[in-house]
Amino acid sequence: MDEKISKLKKIVSTSDKIVAFTGAGFSAESGISTFRGAGSLWSKYDSSIYADINYFIQEPSYYWNFFKDERYPVIKKAKPNDGHYALVELEKRGKLYRVITQNIDGLHQVAGQSDVIELHGNTRKILCTSCDKFYSMDEAYGRLKKELPPRCSCGAILKPSTVLFGEPLPQVALDMAALAAKNCDMFFVIGSSLVVYPAASMPRIAKKNEAVLVIVNIDPTPMDDMADIVIHESASKVLSELV
Ligand code: NAD
């Protein structure tokens, strides 16, 4: 581990266009469950009911009950962890070029990160399905307590701005992420299983364009073999040591 951290420090010291690519494991230490692995969200909730666009269209109350009982209380309570603050510190030192995140919790921004590309949306922003008006999480929760599913003032049903299964990723975010992956000198995967596509295609784009690839994840990933450094450790521990 110490040897790998020393190697990581050397690479970071010679890089000035680092792209951090974060996944659910990055927020695990903020108390937000991952999707896969022990204690994960989908071991408690069926994703084809609670996070699928076709199910949402048929019966939105399932999602909104999940939001009320699980999403809202967890996200409301969650605070950025040492990993989030370490990335802000790398940005201050002029090392970090972009953060690409698969997370929908908005914790990078809460920590003070300025340039975050969100591939799967943000659960703190709630959208009207008809007039494109946005609501905060608190406003949606307030409406939810009065009617299920919650509705916009125009009468249409509200939907989180997160990407549900069966929905395409936002094209602008995807293009910006691919461009960042192409232009970086180090691609830093932190806390992602690298199995959800097209997000997981980003490390390959970076590697093809000769970036150094670093993976920090507790469990092995399918891309460990192509990485220059792999550290199977907690994200916040490695990042705190790094900065
Ligand atoms: P994932 O659940 O598939 O994988 C998470 C990975 O993180 C696992 O491989 C696990 O070994 C690792 N991990 C767990 N705790 C860790 C820690 N403390 N330090 C380092 N690694 C740790 O998540 P994913 O790869 O991000 O992709 C799946 C989807 O999960 C994405 O679409 C994302 O939108 C969604 N998601 C987001 C949140 C969030 O916003 N916080 C939470 C759950 C799921």
CSV table of N, CA, C and O in Angstrom, one decimal, residues 84-128:
chain,number,residue,atom,x,y,z
A,84,HIS,N,-14.1,13.8,-0.8
A,84,HIS,CA,-14.7,15.0,-1.5
A,84,HIS,C,-13.8,16.2,-1.3
A,84,HIS,O,-13.4,16.9,-2.2
A,85,TYR,N,-13.4,16.4,0.0
A,85,TYR,CA,-12.5,17.6,0.3
A,85,TYR,C,-11.1,17.4,-0.3
A,85,TYR,O,-10.5,18.4,-0.7
A,86,ALA,N,-10.6,16.2,-0.4
A,86,ALA,CA,-9.3,16.0,-1.0
A,86,ALA,C,-9.3,16.4,-2.5
A,86,ALA,O,-8.4,17.0,-3.0
A,87,LEU,N,-10.4,16.1,-3.2
A,87,LEU,CA,-10.5,16.5,-4.6
A,87,LEU,C,-10.6,18.0,-4.7
A,87,LEU,O,-10.1,18.6,-5.7
A,88,VAL,N,-11.3,18.7,-3.8
A,88,VAL,CA,-11.4,20.1,-3.8
A,88,VAL,C,-10.0,20.7,-3.6
A,88,VAL,O,-9.6,21.6,-4.3
A,89,GLU,N,-9.2,20.1,-2.8
A,89,GLU,CA,-7.8,20.5,-2.5
A,89,GLU,C,-7.0,20.3,-3.8
A,89,GLU,O,-6.2,21.2,-4.2
A,90,LEU,N,-7.2,19.2,-4.5
A,90,LEU,CA,-6.4,19.0,-5.8
A,90,LEU,C,-6.8,20.1,-6.8
A,90,LEU,O,-6.0,20.5,-7.6
A,91,GLU,N,-8.1,20.5,-6.8
A,91,GLU,CA,-8.5,21.6,-7.7
A,91,GLU,C,-7.8,22.9,-7.3
A,91,GLU,O,-7.3,23.6,-8.2
A,92,LYS,N,-7.8,23.2,-6.0
A,92,LYS,CA,-7.1,24.4,-5.6
A,92,LYS,C,-5.6,24.4,-6.0
A,92,LYS,O,-5.1,25.5,-6.2
A,93,ARG,N,-5.0,23.3,-6.0
A,93,ARG,CA,-3.6,23.2,-6.3
A,93,ARG,C,-3.3,23.2,-7.8
A,93,ARG,O,-2.2,23.0,-8.3
A,94,GLY,N,-4.4,23.3,-8.6
A,94,GLY,CA,-4.3,23.4,-10.0
A,94,GLY,C,-4.0,22.1,-10.7
A,94,GLY,O,-3.6,22.0,-11.8
A,95,LYS,N,-4.3,21.0,-10.0
A,95,LYS,CA,-4.0,19.6,-10.5
A,95,LYS,C,-5.2,19.0,-11.3
A,95,LYS,O,-5.1,18.3,-12.2
A,96,LEU,N,-6.4,19.4,-10.8
A,96,LEU,CA,-7.6,18.7,-11.2
A,96,LEU,C,-8.2,19.5,-12.4
A,96,LEU,O,-8.5,20.7,-12.3
A,97,TYR,N,-8.5,18.7,-13.5
A,97,TYR,CA,-9.0,19.3,-14.7
A,97,TYR,C,-10.6,19.3,-14.6
A,97,TYR,O,-11.2,20.2,-14.8
A,98,ARG,N,-11.1,18.1,-14.3
A,98,ARG,CA,-12.6,17.9,-14.2
A,98,ARG,C,-12.9,16.8,-13.2
A,98,ARG,O,-12.1,15.9,-13.0
A,99,VAL,N,-14.1,16.9,-12.7
A,99,VAL,CA,-14.6,15.7,-12.0
A,99,VAL,C,-15.8,15.2,-12.8
A,99,VAL,O,-16.7,16.0,-13.2
A,100,ILE,N,-15.7,13.9,-13.1
A,100,ILE,CA,-16.9,13.3,-13.8
A,100,ILE,C,-17.5,12.4,-12.7
A,100,ILE,O,-16.8,11.5,-12.1
A,101,THR,N,-18.8,12.5,-12.5
A,101,THR,CA,-19.3,11.6,-11.5
A,101,THR,C,-20.6,10.9,-12.0
A,101,THR,O,-21.3,11.4,-12.8
A,102,GLN,N,-20.7,9.7,-11.5
A,102,GLN,CA,-21.9,8.9,-11.7
A,102,GLN,C,-22.9,9.1,-10.6
A,102,GLN,O,-24.0,8.6,-10.6
A,103,ASN,N,-22.4,9.8,-9.5
A,103,ASN,CA,-23.2,9.9,-8.3
A,103,ASN,C,-24.3,11.0,-8.6
A,103,ASN,O,-24.1,12.0,-9.3
A,104,ILE,N,-25.4,10.8,-7.9
A,104,ILE,CA,-26.5,11.7,-8.1
A,104,ILE,C,-26.8,12.5,-6.8
A,104,ILE,O,-27.8,13.2,-6.7
A,105,ASP,N,-25.8,12.4,-5.8
A,105,ASP,CA,-26.1,13.0,-4.5
A,105,ASP,C,-25.7,14.5,-4.4
A,105,ASP,O,-26.0,15.1,-3.4
A,106,GLY,N,-24.9,15.0,-5.4
A,106,GLY,CA,-24.5,16.4,-5.3
A,106,GLY,C,-23.5,16.8,-4.3
A,106,GLY,O,-23.2,17.9,-4.0
A,107,LEU,N,-22.8,15.7,-3.7
A,107,LEU,CA,-21.9,16.0,-2.6
A,107,LEU,C,-20.6,16.7,-3.0
A,107,LEU,O,-20.0,17.4,-2.2
A,108,HIS,N,-20.2,16.5,-4.3
A,108,HIS,CA,-19.0,17.2,-4.8
A,108,HIS,C,-19.2,18.7,-4.7
A,108,HIS,O,-18.3,19.4,-4.2
A,109,GLN,N,-20.4,19.1,-5.2
A,109,GLN,CA,-20.7,20.5,-5.2
A,109,GLN,C,-20.8,21.1,-3.7
A,109,GLN,O,-20.4,22.2,-3.4
A,110,VAL,N,-21.4,20.3,-2.8
A,110,VAL,CA,-21.6,20.7,-1.4
A,110,VAL,C,-20.2,20.9,-0.8
A,110,VAL,O,-20.0,21.8,-0.1
A,111,ALA,N,-19.2,20.1,-1.2
A,111,ALA,CA,-17.9,20.2,-0.7
A,111,ALA,C,-17.1,21.4,-1.3
A,111,ALA,O,-16.1,21.8,-0.7
A,112,GLY,N,-17.6,21.9,-2.4
A,112,GLY,CA,-17.0,23.1,-3.0
A,112,GLY,C,-16.3,22.9,-4.3
A,112,GLY,O,-15.6,23.8,-4.8
A,113,GLN,N,-16.5,21.7,-4.9
A,113,GLN,CA,-16.0,21.5,-6.2
A,113,GLN,C,-16.6,22.3,-7.3
A,113,GLN,O,-17.9,22.4,-7.3
A,114,SER,N,-15.9,22.9,-8.2
A,114,SER,CA,-16.5,23.9,-9.1
A,114,SER,C,-16.9,23.2,-10.4
A,114,SER,O,-17.9,23.7,-11.0
A,115,ASP,N,-16.2,22.2,-10.9
A,115,ASP,CA,-16.4,21.8,-12.2
A,115,ASP,C,-16.8,20.3,-12.2
A,115,ASP,O,-15.9,19.4,-12.4
A,116,VAL,N,-18.0,20.0,-12.1
A,116,VAL,CA,-18.5,18.6,-12.0
A,116,VAL,C,-19.4,18.3,-13.1
A,116,VAL,O,-20.4,18.9,-13.4
A,117,ILE,N,-19.0,17.2,-13.8
A,117,ILE,CA,-19.9,16.7,-14.9
A,117,ILE,C,-20.7,15.5,-14.3
A,117,ILE,O,-20.2,14.5,-13.9
A,118,GLU,N,-22.0,15.7,-14.3
A,118,GLU,CA,-22.9,14.7,-13.7
A,118,GLU,C,-23.5,13.8,-14.8
A,118,GLU,O,-24.3,14.3,-15.6
A,119,LEU,N,-23.1,12.6,-14.9
A,119,LEU,CA,-23.5,11.7,-15.9
A,119,LEU,C,-24.9,11.1,-15.7
A,119,LEU,O,-25.6,10.8,-16.7
A,120,HIS,N,-25.3,11.0,-14.4
A,120,HIS,CA,-26.6,10.4,-14.1
A,120,HIS,C,-27.6,11.4,-13.5
A,120,HIS,O,-28.5,10.9,-12.8
A,121,GLY,N,-27.3,12.7,-13.6
A,121,GLY,CA,-28.2,13.7,-13.0
A,121,GLY,C,-28.0,13.9,-11.6
A,121,GLY,O,-27.0,13.5,-11.0
A,122,ASN,N,-29.0,14.6,-10.9
A,122,ASN,CA,-28.8,15.0,-9.5
A,122,ASN,C,-30.2,14.9,-8.8
A,122,ASN,O,-31.1,15.5,-9.3
A,123,THR,N,-30.2,14.1,-7.8
A,123,THR,CA,-31.4,13.9,-7.1
A,123,THR,C,-31.9,15.1,-6.3
A,123,THR,O,-33.1,15.1,-5.8
A,124,ARG,N,-31.1,16.1,-6.2
A,124,ARG,CA,-31.5,17.3,-5.5
A,124,ARG,C,-32.3,18.2,-6.4
A,124,ARG,O,-32.9,19.2,-5.9
A,125,LYS,N,-32.3,17.9,-7.7
A,125,LYS,CA,-33.1,18.7,-8.6
A,125,LYS,C,-34.3,17.9,-9.1
A,125,LYS,O,-34.1,16.8,-9.6
A,126,ILE,N,-35.5,18.4,-8.9
A,126,ILE,CA,-36.7,17.7,-9.3
A,126,ILE,C,-37.4,18.5,-10.4
A,126,ILE,O,-37.5,19.7,-10.4
A,127,LEU,N,-37.8,17.7,-11.4
A,127,LEU,CA,-38.2,18.4,-12.7
A,127,LEU,C,-39.7,18.1,-12.9
A,127,LEU,O,-40.2,17.0,-12.6
A,128,CYS,N,-40.4,19.1,-13.4
A,128,CYS,CA,-41.8,18.9,-13.9
A,128,CYS,C,-41.7,18.1,-15.2
A,128,CYS,O,-40.9,18.5,-16.1
